[in-house]
XYZ file of C-alpha atoms in Angstrom:
687
model
C -5.769 -3.815 0.301
C -5.525 -4.705 4.266
C -4.202 -7.585 6.012
C -6.045 -10.775 6.281
C -6.249 -11.469 10.187
C -7.728 -14.781 10.422
C -8.543 -18.104 8.377
C -10.656 -20.907 9.382
C -11.814 -24.023 7.261
C -15.338 -25.301 7.921
C -17.421 -28.052 6.334
C -15.407 -30.266 3.490
C -14.354 -27.256 1.249
C -14.919 -23.799 2.309
C -12.402 -21.558 3.799
C -13.442 -18.553 5.691
C -11.119 -15.171 5.951
C -11.193 -11.805 7.749
C -9.537 -8.790 6.872
C -8.827 -5.359 8.145
C -11.182 -4.033 5.143
C -13.863 -5.087 7.655
C -15.182 -7.920 5.348
C -15.639 -11.794 5.668
C -14.858 -13.986 2.732
C -15.554 -17.501 1.534
C -13.526 -19.528 -0.654
C -13.205 -22.878 -2.446
C -9.398 -23.403 -2.023
C -9.527 -26.973 -3.509
C -11.257 -25.959 -6.626
C -10.731 -22.866 -8.741
C -9.631 -20.751 -5.764
C -12.044 -18.044 -6.191
C -13.835 -15.960 -3.576
C -17.454 -17.232 -3.345
C -19.086 -14.490 -1.159
C -17.999 -11.594 0.870
C -19.908 -10.299 3.654
C -19.612 -6.677 5.195
C -21.361 -6.723 8.530
C -18.532 -5.443 10.530
C -18.287 -1.941 11.043
C -14.345 -1.740 11.819
C -11.628 -4.186 11.418
C -12.014 -8.049 11.732
C -9.510 -9.882 13.851
C -10.823 -13.053 14.536
C -12.783 -15.950 13.591
C -13.816 -19.305 14.995
C -15.478 -22.514 13.826
C -17.331 -25.436 14.985
C -15.903 -28.872 13.568
C -19.225 -30.480 13.643
C -21.329 -27.315 12.526
C -21.684 -24.909 9.753
C -21.269 -22.208 12.386
C -18.490 -19.757 12.255
C -17.967 -16.521 14.443
C -16.053 -13.304 13.847
C -15.114 -10.462 15.998
C -13.173 -7.215 15.618
C -12.250 -3.771 17.085
C -15.749 -2.398 16.518
C -16.780 -4.091 19.600
C -18.721 -6.515 17.659
C -19.276 -10.543 17.475
C -21.361 -11.886 14.728
C -22.330 -15.581 14.655
C -22.876 -17.154 11.141
C -24.525 -20.032 9.610
C -22.640 -20.260 6.410
C -25.143 -22.756 4.701
C -28.020 -19.940 5.242
C -25.670 -17.113 4.457
C -24.508 -18.152 1.086
C -27.829 -19.073 -0.422
C -29.469 -16.017 -2.624
C -32.266 -15.315 -1.069
C -32.371 -11.728 -2.243
C -31.147 -9.798 -5.340
C -30.812 -6.278 -6.325
C -33.207 -4.569 -8.528
C -30.999 -3.825 -11.287
C -29.356 -7.464 -11.165
C -31.252 -8.478 -14.271
C -29.118 -6.017 -16.176
C -25.882 -7.026 -14.941
C -23.096 -9.116 -16.819
C -21.700 -12.142 -15.524
C -19.336 -10.625 -13.167
C -22.325 -9.603 -11.086
C -24.161 -12.918 -11.083
C -25.167 -14.965 -7.929
C -25.291 -12.055 -5.281
C -26.840 -12.522 -1.878
C -27.332 -10.379 1.073
C -26.066 -9.601 4.427
C -27.897 -7.381 6.443
C -28.416 -4.383 4.011
C -25.418 -5.073 2.243
C -25.325 -7.031 -1.218
C -22.638 -9.941 -1.636
C -21.479 -10.552 -4.888
C -19.314 -13.200 -6.206
C -15.951 -13.294 -8.194
C -14.856 -11.206 -5.388
C -16.822 -8.091 -6.072
C -18.801 -6.471 -3.404
C -22.007 -4.535 -4.574
C -23.697 -1.967 -1.719
C -27.565 -2.021 -2.629
C -30.071 0.496 -0.878
C -32.188 -1.610 1.666
C -35.665 -0.361 0.148
C -34.439 -2.417 -2.877
C -33.994 -5.795 -1.283
C -36.252 -8.064 -0.116
C -35.424 -9.193 3.382
C -32.317 -11.575 3.484
C -29.914 -13.513 5.613
C -28.368 -11.510 8.660
C -25.709 -13.039 10.921
C -26.832 -13.314 14.831
C -24.897 -10.480 16.887
C -23.660 -11.280 20.217
C -24.232 -8.111 22.236
C -22.494 -6.727 25.187
C -18.791 -6.054 23.837
C -17.505 -2.825 25.617
C -14.267 -2.722 23.784
C -12.418 -4.589 20.824
C -12.254 -8.284 20.356
C -9.135 -10.114 19.414
C -9.732 -13.784 20.371
C -12.623 -16.251 19.825
C -13.093 -19.894 20.431
C -16.345 -22.455 19.740
C -16.596 -25.680 20.675
C -17.139 -28.707 18.264
C -21.066 -28.566 18.313
C -21.579 -24.870 18.545
C -22.962 -24.732 21.804
C -20.667 -22.695 23.598
C -18.655 -19.565 22.420
C -15.899 -17.390 24.037
C -14.450 -14.141 23.058
C -11.784 -11.947 24.616
C -10.102 -8.769 23.903
C -8.983 -5.454 25.543
C -11.418 -5.739 28.288
C -9.130 -8.091 30.126
C -12.032 -10.453 30.425
C -13.342 -13.702 29.173
C -16.915 -13.496 27.653
C -19.023 -16.681 27.443
C -21.983 -16.699 24.976
C -24.391 -19.546 23.797
C -24.243 -19.202 20.052
C -27.636 -20.331 19.037
C -29.238 -17.640 20.749
C -26.551 -14.844 20.893
C -27.377 -14.366 24.561
C -24.128 -13.886 27.265
C -23.700 -16.783 29.570
C -20.985 -15.129 32.093
C -18.011 -13.070 32.445
C -14.842 -14.430 33.414
C -12.157 -12.046 35.159
C -8.866 -12.540 36.107
C -6.048 -11.672 33.391
C -4.695 -8.028 33.863
C -3.911 -7.483 30.308
C -5.372 -8.001 26.628
C -6.845 -11.183 25.909
C -5.041 -12.574 22.882
C -5.616 -16.077 22.364
C -8.567 -18.641 23.622
C -9.035 -22.311 23.626
C -12.302 -24.599 24.402
C -12.358 -28.403 24.784
C -14.589 -30.357 22.537
C -17.422 -30.562 25.044
C -17.339 -27.032 26.123
C -16.522 -27.591 29.645
C -13.109 -26.338 29.859
C -11.389 -23.045 28.480
C -7.728 -21.875 28.166
C -6.725 -18.252 27.630
C -3.740 -16.379 26.678
C -2.997 -12.956 27.679
C -0.467 -10.247 27.099
C 0.131 -10.337 30.922
C 2.201 -13.141 30.057
C -0.023 -15.656 31.595
C -2.010 -18.920 30.516
C -5.139 -19.494 32.797
C -7.463 -22.753 32.792
C -10.972 -22.091 33.330
C -13.989 -24.409 34.468
C -17.189 -23.065 32.833
C -19.177 -24.779 34.852
C -17.695 -23.531 38.071
C -17.351 -20.048 36.299
C -13.898 -19.562 38.105
C -10.599 -19.877 37.036
C -8.667 -23.138 38.416
C -4.994 -22.931 37.142
C -3.016 -20.031 35.934
C 0.337 -21.030 34.249
C 3.396 -18.622 34.247
C 5.080 -20.129 31.244
C 6.184 -17.259 28.882
C 8.318 -14.043 29.588
C 5.966 -11.792 27.349
C 2.587 -11.707 25.716
C 1.165 -14.737 24.887
C -0.499 -14.850 21.221
C -1.340 -18.397 20.364
C -2.508 -21.679 22.066
C -3.165 -25.265 20.653
C -3.925 -28.438 22.476
C -3.707 -31.987 21.900
C -7.028 -33.757 21.330
C -7.425 -34.951 24.890
C -7.063 -31.382 26.164
C -4.134 -32.536 28.469
C -1.370 -30.420 27.068
C -1.149 -27.332 25.743
C 1.420 -25.620 23.160
C 1.692 -21.837 23.398
C 3.852 -19.392 21.764
C 3.953 -15.471 21.638
C 5.871 -11.956 21.419
C 8.967 -14.105 23.446
C 9.735 -16.098 20.189
C 9.084 -19.439 22.417
C 7.038 -22.303 21.784
C 6.330 -24.290 25.337
C 4.617 -27.378 25.598
C 2.935 -27.530 28.962
C 1.273 -30.476 30.703
C -2.075 -29.015 32.321
C -2.260 -31.728 35.158
C 1.450 -31.732 36.560
C 2.304 -28.108 35.283
C 5.368 -29.323 33.783
C 6.693 -27.119 30.888
C 9.218 -27.637 28.078
C 10.660 -25.319 25.475
C 10.079 -26.964 22.389
C 12.021 -24.663 20.268
C 13.052 -20.785 19.738
C 12.003 -19.038 16.787
C 13.609 -16.001 15.198
C 10.288 -13.855 15.564
C 7.107 -13.304 17.278
C 4.692 -16.496 17.332
C 1.258 -15.467 15.713
C -0.255 -19.172 15.353
C 0.085 -22.876 16.190
C -1.287 -25.725 14.385
C -1.202 -29.395 15.128
C -0.772 -31.702 12.264
C -1.924 -35.374 13.747
C 0.299 -35.908 17.126
C 3.716 -35.978 15.719
C 4.337 -31.977 14.244
C 3.197 -28.892 14.893
C 3.131 -25.841 12.536
C 4.337 -22.521 13.617
C 3.394 -19.037 11.823
C 5.411 -16.176 12.922
C 5.667 -12.233 12.172
C 7.925 -13.732 9.265
C 6.487 -14.902 6.122
C 7.648 -18.615 6.367
C 6.211 -21.471 7.911
C 7.971 -24.162 10.111
C 7.452 -27.516 11.142
C 8.515 -28.877 14.468
C 8.011 -32.460 16.223
C 5.407 -32.387 18.704
C 6.673 -34.224 21.846
C 3.654 -35.201 23.783
C 4.549 -38.159 23.623
C 8.239 -38.357 23.559
C 10.415 -40.757 26.045
C 12.142 -39.080 28.902
C 15.554 -39.455 27.412
C 14.558 -37.052 24.888
C 12.488 -34.824 27.058
C 15.771 -34.777 29.360
C 17.677 -33.059 26.782
C 15.919 -29.937 27.373
C 15.478 -27.964 30.606
C 11.904 -28.369 31.837
C 10.674 -26.385 34.927
C 7.321 -26.382 36.682
C 4.964 -23.790 35.692
C 4.139 -20.882 38.379
C 1.085 -19.126 38.821
C 2.153 -15.752 39.138
C 4.351 -14.059 36.297
C 7.184 -12.356 38.519
C 8.356 -16.166 39.193
C 8.829 -16.884 35.993
C 10.458 -13.698 35.017
C 12.711 -13.681 37.859
C 13.859 -17.107 37.101
C 14.891 -16.022 33.348
C 16.784 -13.092 34.892
C 18.454 -15.451 37.151
C 20.215 -17.504 34.176
C 18.013 -20.640 34.846
C 16.358 -19.877 31.078
C 15.362 -23.180 29.767
C 17.278 -24.897 26.887
C 14.972 -25.455 23.821
C 14.513 -29.147 22.944
C 14.740 -28.662 19.190
C 17.056 -26.080 17.445
C 15.988 -26.346 13.606
C 12.551 -26.826 12.355
C 11.882 -30.257 10.354
C 10.617 -28.468 7.305
C 10.177 -25.174 6.039
C 7.493 -23.507 3.782
C 9.466 -20.310 2.572
C 7.729 -16.821 1.973
C 8.724 -13.911 0.436
C 10.864 -11.464 2.285
C 8.097 -8.413 2.851
C 8.809 -5.117 2.452
C 9.400 -3.517 5.742
C 10.768 0.098 5.248
C 10.252 2.694 2.496
C 11.092 6.139 1.498
C 9.440 8.066 -1.397
C 12.287 10.036 -3.375
C 11.943 13.346 -4.573
C 10.931 12.784 -7.945
C 7.948 11.017 -6.826
C 8.403 8.430 -9.513
C 10.905 6.556 -7.469
C 10.559 4.237 -4.108
C 13.480 3.021 -2.266
C 12.635 -0.039 -0.217
C 14.187 -2.416 2.046
C 12.495 -6.028 2.816
C 12.773 -8.419 5.728
C 16.199 -10.252 4.243
C 17.614 -6.586 4.360
C 17.916 -6.287 0.577
C 17.081 -2.634 -0.473
C 15.759 -1.849 -4.114
C 14.980 1.468 -5.934
C 11.591 0.762 -7.572
C 9.980 2.767 -10.569
C 6.585 3.609 -9.593
C 4.995 4.570 -12.934
C 5.541 0.982 -14.138
C 5.563 -1.181 -11.083
C 9.248 -2.389 -11.700
C 12.655 -2.671 -9.834
C 15.163 0.104 -11.365
C 17.698 -0.856 -9.218
C 18.328 -3.565 -6.652
C 21.462 -2.482 -4.107
C 21.568 -5.446 -2.097
C 22.184 -6.002 1.568
C 23.178 -2.153 2.108
C 22.414 0.831 4.721
C 18.685 1.989 3.936
C 19.344 5.336 5.586
C 22.500 5.824 3.725
C 21.383 4.851 0.354
C 18.605 7.084 0.691
C 20.714 10.243 1.424
C 22.985 8.718 -1.579
C 20.045 9.343 -3.757
C 18.802 12.495 -2.885
C 17.753 14.965 -5.699
C 17.432 18.476 -5.357
C 14.202 17.891 -7.096
C 10.503 19.545 -5.859
C 7.654 17.505 -7.380
C 4.017 17.606 -5.884
C 2.837 14.175 -3.762
C 0.729 12.765 -6.500
C -0.098 9.508 -4.851
C 0.490 8.097 -1.301
C 1.182 4.397 -0.644
C 2.131 1.897 2.528
C 3.887 -1.463 2.903
C 1.745 -2.713 5.857
C 1.397 -6.023 3.867
C 4.880 -6.579 2.975
C 4.136 -5.347 -0.513
C 3.635 -2.041 -2.120
C 0.074 -0.440 -2.049
C -0.110 2.958 -3.776
C -3.060 4.900 -3.510
C -4.229 7.450 -5.933
C -6.895 9.842 -5.105
C -8.731 12.659 -6.848
C -7.784 15.500 -7.543
C -4.589 15.033 -6.000
C -3.359 12.328 -8.391
C -3.296 14.902 -11.157
C -0.751 17.363 -9.490
C 2.226 16.555 -10.841
C 3.749 16.830 -14.472
C 6.675 16.428 -16.197
C 8.297 17.024 -19.479
C 8.250 13.917 -21.904
C 11.934 14.886 -23.247
C 12.652 14.156 -19.326
C 11.126 10.797 -19.501
C 13.215 10.026 -22.852
C 9.742 9.452 -24.801
C 10.779 8.753 -28.535
C 10.132 11.417 -30.860
C 8.333 13.940 -28.025
C 8.905 17.820 -28.444
C 10.856 19.738 -25.839
C 7.210 21.394 -24.963
C 5.273 18.278 -24.466
C 4.170 17.852 -20.621
C 2.892 14.818 -19.596
C 0.596 14.381 -16.353
C 2.375 11.577 -14.401
C -1.055 10.732 -12.316
C -2.944 10.369 -15.807
C -0.371 8.667 -17.919
C -0.098 6.109 -14.849
C -3.662 5.517 -15.220
C -3.197 4.986 -18.844
C -0.615 2.396 -18.169
C -2.576 0.670 -15.438
C -5.865 0.744 -17.816
C -4.160 -0.114 -20.880
C -5.727 -3.815 -21.586
C -9.339 -2.201 -20.079
C -9.177 0.461 -22.875
C -7.623 -1.566 -25.687
C -10.331 -4.215 -25.341
C -13.363 -1.572 -24.592
C -12.049 -0.182 -28.165
C -12.053 -3.757 -29.716
C -15.358 -4.364 -28.571
C -17.027 -0.892 -29.898
C -15.051 -1.643 -33.324
C -16.661 -5.471 -33.227
C -12.936 -6.685 -33.379
C -12.461 -10.078 -31.957
C -10.755 -10.522 -28.432
C -7.443 -9.661 -27.857
C -4.933 -11.833 -25.741
C -4.517 -10.539 -22.097
C -2.115 -7.839 -21.642
C -1.429 -6.965 -25.540
C -2.052 -3.075 -25.203
C 0.000 -1.659 -27.664
C 3.175 -0.213 -26.476
C 4.645 3.242 -28.259
C 7.379 1.868 -30.504
C 10.817 2.952 -30.135
C 11.106 5.035 -33.407
C 8.700 7.358 -35.511
C 9.718 11.155 -34.499
C 6.712 13.368 -34.179
C 4.122 11.003 -33.941
C 3.646 11.337 -30.217
C 3.429 15.123 -30.048
C 0.957 17.437 -28.515
C -1.741 15.726 -30.897
C -1.995 12.722 -28.870
C -3.983 14.912 -26.368
C -7.106 15.209 -28.562
C -10.693 13.695 -27.407
C -10.695 9.658 -27.627
C -14.260 9.399 -28.612
C -13.271 11.061 -31.800
C -11.542 7.673 -32.733
C -13.716 5.346 -30.604
C -13.745 2.573 -33.469
C -10.192 2.370 -33.952
C -8.974 -0.015 -31.753
C -5.318 0.308 -32.708
C -5.360 3.967 -32.512
C -2.536 5.925 -30.990
C -4.585 6.858 -28.274
C -4.468 3.317 -26.618
C -0.873 2.964 -26.494
C 1.243 3.825 -23.763
C 4.468 5.606 -22.882
C 7.376 3.103 -21.943
C 7.669 5.088 -18.517
C 4.163 3.735 -17.848
C 4.204 0.253 -19.081
C 3.487 -2.245 -16.672
C 4.649 -6.076 -16.691
C 2.359 -8.479 -18.021
C 4.189 -11.030 -16.601
C 3.570 -9.652 -12.953
C 0.760 -7.522 -13.174
C -0.365 -5.165 -10.527
C -3.460 -5.762 -8.698
C -6.254 -2.799 -8.985
C -8.490 -2.244 -6.036
C -11.440 0.347 -6.485
C -14.832 0.901 -6.210
C -17.301 2.118 -8.791
C -19.842 4.882 -8.418
C -22.815 2.355 -7.589
C -20.687 -0.579 -6.325
C -18.376 -1.737 -3.438
C -14.866 -2.172 -3.684
C -13.333 -5.136 -6.164
C -10.238 -6.286 -7.113
C -8.865 -7.427 -10.236
C -5.346 -7.964 -11.961
C -4.571 -5.208 -14.487
C -4.541 -7.834 -17.115
C -7.671 -9.370 -16.138
C -9.738 -6.197 -17.079
C -11.850 -7.250 -20.084
C -13.270 -3.690 -21.548
C -16.851 -4.263 -19.977
C -16.000 -2.348 -16.629
C -17.899 0.533 -16.871
C -19.003 3.727 -14.574
C -20.591 0.984 -12.091
C -17.092 -0.442 -11.361
C -14.579 2.288 -12.120
C -15.029 5.787 -10.748
C -16.381 8.333 -12.802
C -12.955 10.636 -12.610
C -10.949 7.335 -13.498
C -13.334 6.720 -16.796
C -13.101 10.480 -17.758
C -9.250 10.618 -17.535
C -8.472 7.750 -19.221
C -11.608 7.543 -21.729
C -12.262 11.263 -22.131
C -8.817 13.206 -21.452
C -10.918 15.017 -18.688
C -9.093 15.751 -15.475
C -10.265 16.510 -11.996
C -10.400 19.873 -11.121
C -6.890 20.298 -9.371
C -4.657 23.373 -7.495
C -3.090 25.795 -9.741
C 0.334 24.318 -11.730
C 1.527 27.460 -12.251
C 4.532 29.428 -10.359
C 4.259 33.271 -9.979
C 7.519 35.018 -10.260
C 9.414 38.383 -10.841
C 12.318 38.717 -12.717
C 14.482 41.718 -12.312
C 18.312 42.582 -13.419
C 21.017 41.870 -10.845
C 21.971 44.449 -8.607
C 24.836 46.502 -10.215
C 23.942 45.653 -13.741
C 23.261 48.575 -15.957
C 20.970 46.549 -17.864
C 17.303 46.680 -19.485
C 14.685 45.921 -17.141
C 12.514 43.349 -19.099
C 9.204 43.710 -17.049
C 7.841 45.563 -13.809
C 5.197 42.875 -13.496
C 4.639 39.312 -12.111
C 5.489 36.417 -14.267
C 3.734 32.955 -14.402
C 4.941 29.795 -15.659
C 4.608 26.147 -15.209
C 6.140 24.700 -11.767
C 8.184 22.140 -13.780
C 9.665 25.243 -16.313
C 13.465 24.619 -16.503
C 15.848 27.632 -15.666
C 17.324 27.338 -19.014
C 13.743 28.351 -20.325
C 14.060 31.443 -18.371
C 17.917 31.917 -19.544
C 16.649 31.874 -23.097
C 13.530 34.154 -22.739
C 16.198 36.568 -21.133
C 18.632 36.032 -24.171
C 15.662 36.451 -26.642
C 14.407 39.767 -25.329
C 17.533 41.187 -25.018
C 18.702 40.375 -28.778
C 21.745 38.386 -27.208
C 21.588 35.727 -30.155
C 22.700 38.256 -32.367
C 26.041 40.007 -31.752
C 26.414 43.685 -33.400
C 28.424 44.242 -36.312
C 31.872 45.213 -35.532
C 31.267 48.550 -38.123
C 27.942 49.393 -36.597
C 27.843 52.799 -35.319
C 27.397 52.906 -31.625
C 24.412 55.469 -32.118
C 22.522 52.978 -34.390
C 22.551 50.225 -31.656
C 18.916 49.759 -29.746
C 18.205 49.343 -26.198
C 17.814 45.521 -26.499
C 21.275 45.104 -27.949
C 23.502 45.237 -24.989
C 27.342 45.265 -25.030
C 29.389 43.434 -22.549
C 32.137 45.447 -20.961
C 34.275 43.101 -18.645
C 35.885 44.269 -15.374
C 37.447 42.565 -11.968
C 34.661 41.538 -10.255
C 33.669 39.780 -7.077
C 31.246 36.991 -8.583
C 28.293 38.974 -7.210
C 27.795 41.211 -9.992
C 28.279 44.704 -8.089
C 29.688 46.560 -11.092
C 31.784 43.503 -12.057
C 29.839 43.321 -15.463
C 28.458 46.267 -17.082
C 26.237 46.385 -20.400
C 24.862 49.429 -21.932
C 22.833 50.267 -25.092
C 24.954 51.255 -27.660
C 28.044 49.892 -26.517
C 30.655 48.303 -28.871
C 29.732 44.777 -29.990
C 31.003 41.432 -28.878
C 33.149 39.323 -31.222
C 31.408 36.295 -32.700
C 33.214 34.002 -30.517
C 32.608 35.392 -27.200
C 28.823 36.081 -26.934
C 27.690 36.594 -23.557
C 26.221 34.530 -21.184
C 22.719 34.847 -19.121
C 22.868 33.968 -15.620
C 19.835 33.682 -13.450
C 20.169 34.125 -9.547
C 18.158 33.785 -6.624
C 19.147 34.953 -3.159
C 22.712 35.682 -4.861
C 23.027 31.914 -6.037
C 23.703 31.171 -9.646
C 21.236 28.613 -10.128
C 21.880 25.776 -12.292
C 19.932 25.280 -15.891
C 18.478 22.071 -15.038
C 16.405 23.295 -12.051
C 12.899 23.820 -12.291
C 11.075 26.912 -10.913
C 9.554 24.683 -7.949
C 12.819 23.230 -6.851
C 14.237 26.935 -6.675
C 11.258 27.999 -4.898
C 11.303 24.884 -2.148
C 15.067 24.561 -1.833
C 16.464 28.002 -2.354
C 13.946 30.912 -2.427
C 12.501 29.100 1.082
C 9.647 31.755 1.286
C 5.975 31.592 1.198
C 5.966 34.791 -0.737
C 6.284 34.992 -4.501
C 9.648 33.901 -5.983
C 12.163 36.836 -7.110
C 14.751 35.970 -9.636
C 17.634 38.187 -11.074
C 19.238 37.891 -14.219
C 22.849 39.206 -15.160
C 25.206 39.171 -18.492
C 28.505 38.006 -18.034
C 31.343 37.155 -20.821
C 31.587 34.034 -22.060
C 34.532 31.724 -20.485
């Protein structure tokens, strides 16, 4: 899942978007809103688009030093088909090609070897860019195209042939915004050097420079007559500038950097910022002189330092409007996150300052803390727990994107009892990645089994949850081969533990690619059971359908277990022991207790000589807490009373370990060495 960097509307009902996933997509926004085509010609992020008003021509540019010119009318016609398309279901119909890539409807993209395709549509490249492209503009009739980027220059092209016409130099930093007049005679450019420049393409030179902003200029919009320009940028400001008189007026001041400007007729202008809300402001080109007098206008200079100096001297202009006329509110995006130590919870902070804790394995909020300090809350929630990193995540889109990659996603295990699984035995271990995949694909698995058994369709999202009762039915037998019960759609194997049940009201979207195809995206509840290895990764199908996990790193922890210094006690073993990393210390206590027969106190009348070496007897003495001679246990000593059974303590680095700690936690937070873990045990009287 990647950012959408630009959108344009072309024709009567086609919207084109570009993204950091290197694709262009076409949509039908006024009908079903579905993606109709996906084009994968770019080799890197696609950053900008430009569409001709009276033509089907669209240009795209990106970080790969590429500009492509598309004839959408020709591009969306299916001119070639993959060799295996006849065998594909409805989700793969209507594919067309772009170069050597196959473009598929329903938001699916299928890569096809070039030798299996007839010759199809390929966009026209505008070759010659030496650096990344961040801005494009095209005139109404698609006869002039301009591009700009990190080259600090404006390049001019003929979009009909892809040939370069000229290169205009003058900016001293990245070109971030471009505009052409309808005839393609004049060009406006905005740059990170804080300047707006007006170019005469016939004369091939800059005819005016406008020092309006105090920071980077990121957005431009002009009136139909091209007599005035609206500009916005990193300084949060939107200015209106008369290109003839150079008179500039601060129209409004936003709270975030301005990304895009769009005029609505002659009366309104929409402003998009780095915030998620859209603001509508009055446009004042035709405002009366009295209205303009309410704001402090200024004459734009031709050098950026003059504008900066005026701002420092206290002559900053006053905005004409202080409140937008209307607002289209957006959701507050996530701007900060931290993965907690248990690797099942994530702490997030959104743009409104709200801090929440999410349970990743359910995709749900477990706690809403409101507006609190993020760092302090993270410290408060710290737990001394060590768990392998079985997923990665980012919040670039303002939402959580969780990435599962094999074999890393199968590296973490947890005891079912720790998740409060109803009826789970104390020994049952769950692989967190496997159970999360089962939760995500529960609807797919249920429908697949229903189809195999000839059962009628099941409503979306009706995958069976595990009931809250019925002890014993979810024990280790759950881990059997699924194929043995393929024709039982309501079998326990299709059910999901409560800690891994995702919402069907707001289901997560799954983005992946199959072994024979490109990336695709669907909501978890939209999976219908027909998706197979061509759509889903093979390792994912092996995990969910066949209970086979990819080869992963050793989940065992090696350690030595010796008597604590000063204890005359039986040595259980001289060798190295091995146990799951999630094994709790209380299990090791039980192991020691069992080996030393501490569970069975000696009879008071038992002769001392008959006591076995494993029957240890306590003798309390004054101690210093570290065990050096403080507690002495010898075979053959007098037994302990029934109400004073000895207690086993496990130590690491002279620190008594809490029973709930795991071996992995002890190794990470107490042992802190790369060598094998050393644990010691001692026996102390009950308190």
